[in-house]
Amino acid sequence: ASGGWRVSDWDLRLYFPRLEPAQVAALGEVEIAINPWNRATLAVLLFSWASHVDRLATEAAATEADLGPFVWNEFDYYAALGIRTSLQRALDAAPIATRQVGQECVHVVDERFTAMTVPDEQGLVLKLAASLHETVSDGWWWRRLPRTGPVRTDFDVLACD
């Protein structure tokens, strides 16, 4: 992939152990522009979404004593949602067989994400996007907030402003 973003077969299989080598190779062949300077493959985006959801879930489940000094905040969450949007674009650009494999992988991660989040009834994520002068996709993930954890605390503070 251009832009220096790579993911090894081993790393991808940490999250998606049922992938066959040919499937991993096919996921690595689908590439989209992330911005004018960087490109990423479907494999990289799958790994990135899975690892972001993993960290968000880990921090949400941790006690305050278990959290280190570098916890993620609302901007990290926003970035994760941007990754999910890019992932959807890559899925849409993939050949049918590769798209089906990718969608099976995404479904697993999306289920975990949905389980750790709740509907964003106040539209706090969209308000954050507006404050950054950005528009977001119509993806359902932009309308969810973490159920608990430090990112949720940050959004709760934003709700009071």
N, C-alpha and C. Protein backbone atom coordinates (compact mmCIF):
# COMPACT_ATOMS: atom_id res chain seq x y z
N ALA A 1 0.84 -1.19 0.00
CA ALA A 1 0.00 0.00 0.00
C ALA A 1 0.87 1.23 0.00
N SER A 2 0.39 2.25 -0.65
CA SER A 2 1.08 3.53 -0.62
C SER A 2 0.90 4.15 0.75
N GLY A 3 1.69 5.16 1.06
CA GLY A 3 1.54 5.83 2.33
C GLY A 3 2.22 5.11 3.48
N GLY A 4 2.84 3.96 3.21
CA GLY A 4 3.59 3.26 4.24
C GLY A 4 2.77 2.39 5.18
N TRP A 5 1.46 2.30 4.99
CA TRP A 5 0.64 1.49 5.89
C TRP A 5 0.62 0.06 5.41
N ARG A 6 1.05 -0.82 6.27
CA ARG A 6 1.09 -2.24 5.93
C ARG A 6 0.58 -3.04 7.13
N VAL A 7 0.08 -4.21 6.83
CA VAL A 7 -0.33 -5.12 7.89
C VAL A 7 0.13 -6.52 7.45
N SER A 8 0.71 -7.23 8.38
CA SER A 8 1.18 -8.58 8.05
C SER A 8 0.01 -9.56 8.07
N ASP A 9 0.18 -10.67 7.39
CA ASP A 9 -0.84 -11.72 7.43
C ASP A 9 -1.09 -12.15 8.87
N TRP A 10 -0.01 -12.27 9.63
CA TRP A 10 -0.10 -12.71 11.02
C TRP A 10 -0.94 -11.74 11.84
N ASP A 11 -0.69 -10.43 11.68
CA ASP A 11 -1.46 -9.43 12.42
C ASP A 11 -2.94 -9.50 12.05
N LEU A 12 -3.23 -9.60 10.77
CA LEU A 12 -4.62 -9.64 10.33
C LEU A 12 -5.32 -10.89 10.88
N ARG A 13 -4.59 -11.99 10.93
CA ARG A 13 -5.20 -13.23 11.43
C ARG A 13 -5.36 -13.24 12.95
N LEU A 14 -4.74 -12.31 13.65
CA LEU A 14 -5.01 -12.19 15.09
C LEU A 14 -6.48 -11.86 15.31
N TYR A 15 -7.02 -11.00 14.48
CA TYR A 15 -8.42 -10.62 14.59
C TYR A 15 -9.35 -11.49 13.77
N PHE A 16 -8.84 -12.05 12.69
CA PHE A 16 -9.67 -12.82 11.77
C PHE A 16 -8.98 -14.16 11.47
N PRO A 17 -8.95 -15.08 12.45
CA PRO A 17 -8.17 -16.32 12.31
C PRO A 17 -8.65 -17.27 11.23
N ARG A 18 -9.87 -17.12 10.75
CA ARG A 18 -10.38 -18.03 9.72
C ARG A 18 -9.97 -17.65 8.31
N LEU A 19 -9.31 -16.52 8.16
CA LEU A 19 -8.90 -16.10 6.82
C LEU A 19 -7.85 -17.04 6.24
N GLU A 20 -8.06 -17.40 4.99
CA GLU A 20 -7.10 -18.21 4.25
C GLU A 20 -6.06 -17.29 3.62
N PRO A 21 -4.85 -17.79 3.33
CA PRO A 21 -3.82 -16.94 2.72
C PRO A 21 -4.29 -16.23 1.44
N ALA A 22 -5.04 -16.91 0.60
CA ALA A 22 -5.53 -16.28 -0.63
C ALA A 22 -6.51 -15.15 -0.33
N GLN A 23 -7.30 -15.30 0.72
CA GLN A 23 -8.23 -14.25 1.11
C GLN A 23 -7.47 -13.02 1.63
N VAL A 24 -6.46 -13.28 2.43
CA VAL A 24 -5.63 -12.17 2.95
C VAL A 24 -5.00 -11.42 1.79
N ALA A 25 -4.49 -12.18 0.82
CA ALA A 25 -3.86 -11.55 -0.35
C ALA A 25 -4.88 -10.70 -1.12
N ALA A 26 -6.09 -11.21 -1.29
CA ALA A 26 -7.12 -10.47 -2.02
C ALA A 26 -7.49 -9.18 -1.27
N LEU A 27 -7.58 -9.24 0.04
CA LEU A 27 -7.89 -8.05 0.84
C LEU A 27 -6.79 -7.00 0.71
N GLY A 28 -5.56 -7.47 0.51
CA GLY A 28 -4.43 -6.56 0.35
C GLY A 28 -4.34 -5.93 -1.03
N GLU A 29 -5.12 -6.44 -1.97
CA GLU A 29 -5.10 -5.90 -3.34
C GLU A 29 -6.08 -4.76 -3.56
N VAL A 30 -7.07 -4.64 -2.68
CA VAL A 30 -8.06 -3.55 -2.81
C VAL A 30 -7.49 -2.33 -2.09
N GLU A 31 -7.32 -1.25 -2.82
CA GLU A 31 -6.69 -0.06 -2.25
C GLU A 31 -7.53 1.18 -2.59
N ILE A 32 -7.69 2.06 -1.60
CA ILE A 32 -8.42 3.31 -1.82
C ILE A 32 -7.59 4.49 -1.31
N ALA A 33 -7.94 5.68 -1.78
CA ALA A 33 -7.31 6.90 -1.26
C ALA A 33 -7.98 7.26 0.06
N ILE A 34 -7.17 7.47 1.07
CA ILE A 34 -7.68 7.93 2.37
C ILE A 34 -7.80 9.45 2.34
N ASN A 35 -6.84 10.07 1.72
CA ASN A 35 -6.80 11.52 1.53
C ASN A 35 -5.89 11.74 0.32
N PRO A 36 -5.63 12.98 -0.06
CA PRO A 36 -4.79 13.19 -1.25
C PRO A 36 -3.37 12.65 -1.14
N TRP A 37 -2.91 12.34 0.07
CA TRP A 37 -1.52 11.94 0.27
C TRP A 37 -1.33 10.47 0.62
N ASN A 38 -2.38 9.80 1.05
CA ASN A 38 -2.25 8.43 1.54
C ASN A 38 -3.30 7.51 0.95
N ARG A 39 -2.87 6.26 0.79
CA ARG A 39 -3.76 5.21 0.34
C ARG A 39 -3.67 4.07 1.36
N ALA A 40 -4.71 3.25 1.41
CA ALA A 40 -4.70 2.10 2.32
C ALA A 40 -5.45 0.95 1.66
N THR A 41 -5.04 -0.24 2.00
CA THR A 41 -5.71 -1.43 1.47
C THR A 41 -6.86 -1.82 2.39
N LEU A 42 -7.72 -2.65 1.85
CA LEU A 42 -8.82 -3.20 2.64
C LEU A 42 -8.27 -3.98 3.84
N ALA A 43 -7.18 -4.69 3.65
CA ALA A 43 -6.56 -5.44 4.76
C ALA A 43 -6.13 -4.49 5.88
N VAL A 44 -5.48 -3.40 5.53
CA VAL A 44 -5.03 -2.42 6.53
C VAL A 44 -6.22 -1.82 7.25
N LEU A 45 -7.26 -1.47 6.51
CA LEU A 45 -8.43 -0.86 7.12
C LEU A 45 -9.19 -1.83 8.03
N LEU A 46 -9.26 -3.09 7.64
CA LEU A 46 -9.88 -4.10 8.52
C LEU A 46 -9.10 -4.23 9.82
N PHE A 47 -7.79 -4.34 9.70
CA PHE A 47 -6.95 -4.45 10.90
C PHE A 47 -7.08 -3.20 11.77
N SER A 48 -7.08 -2.04 11.12
CA SER A 48 -7.14 -0.79 11.87
C SER A 48 -8.47 -0.66 12.61
N TRP A 49 -9.58 -0.96 11.96
CA TRP A 49 -10.89 -0.89 12.61
C TRP A 49 -10.95 -1.88 13.78
N ALA A 50 -10.49 -3.11 13.55
CA ALA A 50 -10.51 -4.11 14.62
C ALA A 50 -9.63 -3.69 15.80
N SER A 51 -8.45 -3.16 15.53
CA SER A 51 -7.56 -2.77 16.63
C SER A 51 -8.08 -1.54 17.36
N HIS A 52 -8.72 -0.62 16.65
CA HIS A 52 -9.31 0.55 17.32
C HIS A 52 -10.48 0.12 18.21
N VAL A 53 -11.34 -0.73 17.72
CA VAL A 53 -12.47 -1.20 18.53
C VAL A 53 -11.94 -1.99 19.73
N ASP A 54 -10.89 -2.76 19.53
CA ASP A 54 -10.28 -3.52 20.62
C ASP A 54 -9.80 -2.58 21.73
N ARG A 55 -9.08 -1.54 21.34
CA ARG A 55 -8.58 -0.61 22.36
C ARG A 55 -9.72 0.14 23.04
N LEU A 56 -10.70 0.60 22.27
CA LEU A 56 -11.83 1.30 22.87
C LEU A 56 -12.57 0.40 23.86
N ALA A 57 -12.77 -0.86 23.50
CA ALA A 57 -13.45 -1.80 24.39
C ALA A 57 -12.62 -2.08 25.64
N THR A 58 -11.32 -2.23 25.46
CA THR A 58 -10.43 -2.48 26.60
C THR A 58 -10.45 -1.32 27.58
N GLU A 59 -10.35 -0.10 27.06
CA GLU A 59 -10.37 1.06 27.94
C GLU A 59 -11.74 1.26 28.58
N ALA A 60 -12.80 0.96 27.86
CA ALA A 60 -14.15 1.11 28.42
C ALA A 60 -14.39 0.15 29.57
N ALA A 61 -13.78 -1.04 29.49
CA ALA A 61 -13.99 -2.05 30.52
C ALA A 61 -13.03 -1.92 31.70
N ALA A 62 -12.00 -1.11 31.56
CA ALA A 62 -10.97 -0.99 32.60
C ALA A 62 -11.44 -0.11 33.76
N THR A 63 -10.89 -0.39 34.92
CA THR A 63 -11.13 0.50 36.05
C THR A 63 -10.21 1.70 35.91
N GLU A 64 -10.52 2.77 36.60
CA GLU A 64 -9.68 3.97 36.50
C GLU A 64 -8.25 3.66 36.93
N ALA A 65 -8.09 2.78 37.91
CA ALA A 65 -6.75 2.41 38.39
C ALA A 65 -5.97 1.65 37.32
N ASP A 66 -6.68 0.95 36.45
CA ASP A 66 -6.01 0.16 35.41
C ASP A 66 -5.64 0.99 34.18
N LEU A 67 -6.24 2.16 34.06
CA LEU A 67 -5.97 2.99 32.89
C LEU A 67 -4.62 3.69 33.05
N GLY A 68 -3.87 3.72 32.00
CA GLY A 68 -2.60 4.42 32.02
C GLY A 68 -2.81 5.91 31.78
N PRO A 69 -1.73 6.65 31.65
CA PRO A 69 -1.86 8.09 31.46
C PRO A 69 -2.26 8.49 30.03
N PHE A 70 -2.24 7.55 29.12
CA PHE A 70 -2.50 7.88 27.71
C PHE A 70 -3.77 7.21 27.22
N VAL A 71 -4.89 7.54 27.83
CA VAL A 71 -6.16 6.98 27.38
C VAL A 71 -6.67 7.76 26.18
N TRP A 72 -7.48 7.10 25.39
CA TRP A 72 -8.04 7.75 24.22
C TRP A 72 -9.16 8.70 24.62
N ASN A 73 -9.38 9.69 23.76
CA ASN A 73 -10.41 10.68 24.03
C ASN A 73 -11.40 10.73 22.86
N GLU A 74 -12.26 11.75 22.89
CA GLU A 74 -13.29 11.85 21.86
C GLU A 74 -12.71 12.00 20.45
N PHE A 75 -11.53 12.57 20.33
CA PHE A 75 -10.91 12.74 19.02
C PHE A 75 -10.38 11.41 18.48
N ASP A 76 -9.90 10.55 19.37
CA ASP A 76 -9.47 9.21 18.96
C ASP A 76 -10.68 8.39 18.50
N TYR A 77 -11.78 8.54 19.22
CA TYR A 77 -13.02 7.87 18.83
C TYR A 77 -13.48 8.35 17.46
N TYR A 78 -13.43 9.65 17.26
CA TYR A 78 -13.79 10.25 15.98
C TYR A 78 -12.91 9.69 14.86
N ALA A 79 -11.64 9.56 15.13
CA ALA A 79 -10.72 8.99 14.13
C ALA A 79 -11.08 7.54 13.82
N ALA A 80 -11.45 6.78 14.85
CA ALA A 80 -11.86 5.39 14.63
C ALA A 80 -13.07 5.33 13.71
N LEU A 81 -14.02 6.22 13.91
CA LEU A 81 -15.21 6.25 13.06
C LEU A 81 -14.84 6.62 11.62
N GLY A 82 -13.85 7.48 11.48
CA GLY A 82 -13.35 7.81 10.15
C GLY A 82 -12.74 6.59 9.46
N ILE A 83 -12.05 5.77 10.24
CA ILE A 83 -11.50 4.52 9.70
C ILE A 83 -12.62 3.62 9.22
N ARG A 84 -13.70 3.55 10.01
CA ARG A 84 -14.83 2.70 9.61
C ARG A 84 -15.44 3.20 8.31
N THR A 85 -15.49 4.51 8.12
CA THR A 85 -16.01 5.08 6.88
C THR A 85 -15.10 4.71 5.70
N SER A 86 -13.80 4.83 5.89
CA SER A 86 -12.87 4.43 4.82
C SER A 86 -12.98 2.95 4.54
N LEU A 87 -13.17 2.16 5.57
CA LEU A 87 -13.33 0.72 5.40
C LEU A 87 -14.57 0.42 4.54
N GLN A 88 -15.65 1.14 4.78
CA GLN A 88 -16.85 0.93 3.97
C GLN A 88 -16.60 1.29 2.52
N ARG A 89 -15.86 2.37 2.29
CA ARG A 89 -15.52 2.76 0.92
C ARG A 89 -14.70 1.67 0.23
N ALA A 90 -13.76 1.08 0.98
CA ALA A 90 -12.94 0.00 0.42
C ALA A 90 -13.78 -1.23 0.12
N LEU A 91 -14.70 -1.56 1.02
CA LEU A 91 -15.59 -2.69 0.77
C LEU A 91 -16.41 -2.45 -0.50
N ASP A 92 -16.92 -1.24 -0.64
CA ASP A 92 -17.74 -0.91 -1.81
C ASP A 92 -16.94 -0.99 -3.10
N ALA A 93 -15.63 -0.77 -3.02
CA ALA A 93 -14.76 -0.80 -4.20
C ALA A 93 -14.24 -2.20 -4.52
N ALA A 94 -14.43 -3.13 -3.62
CA ALA A 94 -13.84 -4.48 -3.78
C ALA A 94 -14.65 -5.34 -4.75
N PRO A 95 -13.96 -6.25 -5.43
CA PRO A 95 -14.67 -7.25 -6.23
C PRO A 95 -15.61 -8.06 -5.31
N ILE A 96 -16.66 -8.61 -5.89
CA ILE A 96 -17.72 -9.25 -5.09
C ILE A 96 -17.17 -10.30 -4.10
N ALA A 97 -16.33 -11.21 -4.55
CA ALA A 97 -15.83 -12.27 -3.67
C ALA A 97 -15.02 -11.69 -2.51
N THR A 98 -14.18 -10.71 -2.81
CA THR A 98 -13.38 -10.07 -1.77
C THR A 98 -14.27 -9.26 -0.83
N ARG A 99 -15.26 -8.59 -1.39
CA ARG A 99 -16.20 -7.82 -0.57
C ARG A 99 -16.91 -8.74 0.43
N GLN A 100 -17.31 -9.93 -0.01
CA GLN A 100 -18.01 -10.86 0.89
C GLN A 100 -17.11 -11.28 2.05
N VAL A 101 -15.85 -11.56 1.75
CA VAL A 101 -14.89 -11.92 2.81
C VAL A 101 -14.72 -10.75 3.76
N GLY A 102 -14.53 -9.56 3.20
CA GLY A 102 -14.36 -8.37 4.03
C GLY A 102 -15.58 -8.09 4.89
N GLN A 103 -16.76 -8.25 4.32
CA GLN A 103 -17.98 -8.00 5.08
C GLN A 103 -18.14 -8.98 6.24
N GLU A 104 -17.73 -10.22 6.04
CA GLU A 104 -17.78 -11.19 7.14
C GLU A 104 -16.86 -10.75 8.28
N CYS A 105 -15.69 -10.25 7.94
CA CYS A 105 -14.76 -9.76 8.95
C CYS A 105 -15.31 -8.52 9.65
N VAL A 106 -15.81 -7.58 8.86
CA VAL A 106 -16.35 -6.33 9.42
C VAL A 106 -17.52 -6.63 10.35
N HIS A 107 -18.35 -7.58 9.98
CA HIS A 107 -19.52 -7.92 10.79
C HIS A 107 -19.11 -8.30 12.22
N VAL A 108 -18.06 -9.07 12.34
CA VAL A 108 -17.57 -9.49 13.67
C VAL A 108 -17.18 -8.27 14.50
N VAL A 109 -16.44 -7.36 13.89
CA VAL A 109 -15.98 -6.16 14.61
C VAL A 109 -17.15 -5.22 14.88
N ASP A 110 -18.02 -5.06 13.91
CA ASP A 110 -19.18 -4.19 14.10
C ASP A 110 -20.07 -4.69 15.24
N GLU A 111 -20.21 -6.00 15.37
CA GLU A 111 -21.00 -6.54 16.48
C GLU A 111 -20.37 -6.17 17.83
N ARG A 112 -19.06 -6.25 17.91
CA ARG A 112 -18.38 -5.87 19.15
C ARG A 112 -18.55 -4.38 19.41
N PHE A 113 -18.41 -3.58 18.36
CA PHE A 113 -18.58 -2.13 18.49
C PHE A 113 -20.01 -1.81 18.95
N THR A 114 -20.99 -2.44 18.34
CA THR A 114 -22.39 -2.19 18.70
C THR A 114 -22.65 -2.58 20.15
N ALA A 115 -22.07 -3.68 20.60
CA ALA A 115 -22.26 -4.13 21.98
C ALA A 115 -21.67 -3.15 23.00
N MET A 116 -20.62 -2.44 22.62
CA MET A 116 -19.98 -1.53 23.57
C MET A 116 -20.46 -0.09 23.45
N THR A 117 -21.43 0.15 22.55
CA THR A 117 -21.93 1.50 22.33
C THR A 117 -23.44 1.55 22.49
N VAL A 118 -23.93 2.79 22.53
CA VAL A 118 -25.38 3.05 22.60
C VAL A 118 -25.71 4.12 21.56
N PRO A 119 -26.98 4.23 21.18
CA PRO A 119 -27.34 5.30 20.24
C PRO A 119 -26.97 6.68 20.80
N ASP A 120 -26.46 7.51 19.93
CA ASP A 120 -26.07 8.89 20.28
C ASP A 120 -27.29 9.78 20.10
N GLU A 121 -28.18 9.74 21.08
CA GLU A 121 -29.46 10.44 20.97
C GLU A 121 -29.32 11.96 20.95
N GLN A 122 -28.23 12.48 21.50
CA GLN A 122 -28.01 13.93 21.50
C GLN A 122 -27.20 14.40 20.29
N GLY A 123 -26.75 13.46 19.47
CA GLY A 123 -25.97 13.83 18.29
C GLY A 123 -24.61 14.43 18.63
N LEU A 124 -23.99 13.94 19.70
CA LEU A 124 -22.72 14.51 20.17
C LEU A 124 -21.58 14.27 19.19
N VAL A 125 -21.56 13.12 18.53
CA VAL A 125 -20.50 12.86 17.56
C VAL A 125 -20.64 13.80 16.38
N LEU A 126 -21.86 14.01 15.94
CA LEU A 126 -22.09 14.93 14.82
C LEU A 126 -21.77 16.37 15.22
N LYS A 127 -22.03 16.73 16.47
CA LYS A 127 -21.66 18.07 16.96
C LYS A 127 -20.14 18.24 16.97
N LEU A 128 -19.43 17.17 17.35
CA LEU A 128 -17.96 17.22 17.32
C LEU A 128 -17.49 17.42 15.88
N ALA A 129 -18.08 16.69 14.95
CA ALA A 129 -17.71 16.83 13.53
C ALA A 129 -17.95 18.27 13.07
N ALA A 130 -19.08 18.84 13.45
CA ALA A 130 -19.39 20.21 13.05
C ALA A 130 -18.38 21.19 13.64
N SER A 131 -17.95 20.93 14.88
CA SER A 131 -16.97 21.83 15.50
C SER A 131 -15.62 21.76 14.79
N LEU A 132 -15.37 20.65 14.11
CA LEU A 132 -14.13 20.48 13.34
C LEU A 132 -14.32 20.90 11.88
N HIS A 133 -15.51 21.41 11.59
CA HIS A 133 -15.86 21.84 10.23
C HIS A 133 -15.74 20.69 9.24
N GLU A 134 -16.17 19.52 9.67
CA GLU A 134 -16.14 18.33 8.83
C GLU A 134 -17.55 17.76 8.69
N THR A 135 -17.78 17.11 7.59
CA THR A 135 -19.01 16.36 7.42
C THR A 135 -18.65 14.88 7.47
N VAL A 136 -19.60 14.08 7.89
CA VAL A 136 -19.35 12.65 8.02
C VAL A 136 -20.30 11.89 7.09
N SER A 137 -20.01 10.63 6.90
CA SER A 137 -20.85 9.80 6.05
C SER A 137 -22.17 9.53 6.77
N ASP A 138 -23.07 8.88 6.07
CA ASP A 138 -24.33 8.52 6.71
C ASP A 138 -24.25 7.15 7.39
N GLY A 139 -23.04 6.65 7.59
CA GLY A 139 -22.86 5.36 8.25
C GLY A 139 -23.44 5.35 9.66
N TRP A 140 -24.07 4.26 10.00
CA TRP A 140 -24.72 4.13 11.30
C TRP A 140 -23.75 4.33 12.45
N TRP A 141 -22.45 4.03 12.27
CA TRP A 141 -21.46 4.12 13.34
C TRP A 141 -21.26 5.56 13.82
N TRP A 142 -21.59 6.54 12.99
CA TRP A 142 -21.46 7.94 13.39
C TRP A 142 -22.54 8.36 14.38
N ARG A 143 -23.48 7.49 14.64
CA ARG A 143 -24.60 7.80 15.51
C ARG A 143 -24.61 6.92 16.75
N ARG A 144 -23.41 6.57 17.21
CA ARG A 144 -23.28 5.75 18.41
C ARG A 144 -22.18 6.32 19.30
N LEU A 145 -22.38 6.14 20.60
CA LEU A 145 -21.42 6.57 21.62
C LEU A 145 -21.01 5.39 22.48
N PRO A 146 -19.78 5.41 23.01
CA PRO A 146 -19.42 4.34 23.95
C PRO A 146 -20.39 4.31 25.13
N ARG A 147 -20.68 3.12 25.59
CA ARG A 147 -21.57 2.93 26.73
C ARG A 147 -20.92 3.45 28.02
N THR A 148 -19.62 3.18 28.15
CA THR A 148 -18.87 3.56 29.35
C THR A 148 -17.44 3.91 28.95
N GLY A 149 -16.65 4.30 29.93
CA GLY A 149 -15.22 4.50 29.73
C GLY A 149 -14.83 5.95 29.55
N PRO A 150 -13.53 6.18 29.37
CA PRO A 150 -13.02 7.55 29.29
C PRO A 150 -13.54 8.33 28.08
N VAL A 151 -13.74 7.68 26.96
CA VAL A 151 -14.28 8.38 25.79
C VAL A 151 -15.71 8.83 26.08
N ARG A 152 -16.49 7.98 26.73
CA ARG A 152 -17.87 8.35 27.08
C ARG A 152 -17.86 9.54 28.04
N THR A 153 -16.94 9.54 28.98
CA THR A 153 -16.82 10.65 29.91
C THR A 153 -16.54 11.95 29.16
N ASP A 154 -15.66 11.89 28.19
CA ASP A 154 -15.36 13.09 27.39
C ASP A 154 -16.60 13.59 26.64
N PHE A 155 -17.38 12.67 26.09
CA PHE A 155 -18.60 13.08 25.39
C PHE A 155 -19.63 13.63 26.37
N ASP A 156 -19.70 13.07 27.57
CA ASP A 156 -20.62 13.59 28.57
C ASP A 156 -20.27 15.01 28.96
N VAL A 157 -18.97 15.31 29.01
CA VAL A 157 -18.53 16.69 29.28
C VAL A 157 -18.95 17.61 28.14
N LEU A 158 -18.80 17.13 26.90
CA LEU A 158 -19.23 17.93 25.74
C LEU A 158 -20.75 18.20 25.80
N ALA A 159 -21.51 17.23 26.29
CA ALA A 159 -22.95 17.40 26.37
C ALA A 159 -23.34 18.52 27.32
N CYS A 160 -22.50 18.76 28.31
CA CYS A 160 -22.78 19.82 29.30
C CYS A 160 -22.39 21.19 28.80
N ASP A 161 -21.59 21.27 27.76
CA ASP A 161 -21.14 22.58 27.23
C ASP A 161 -22.23 23.25 26.44
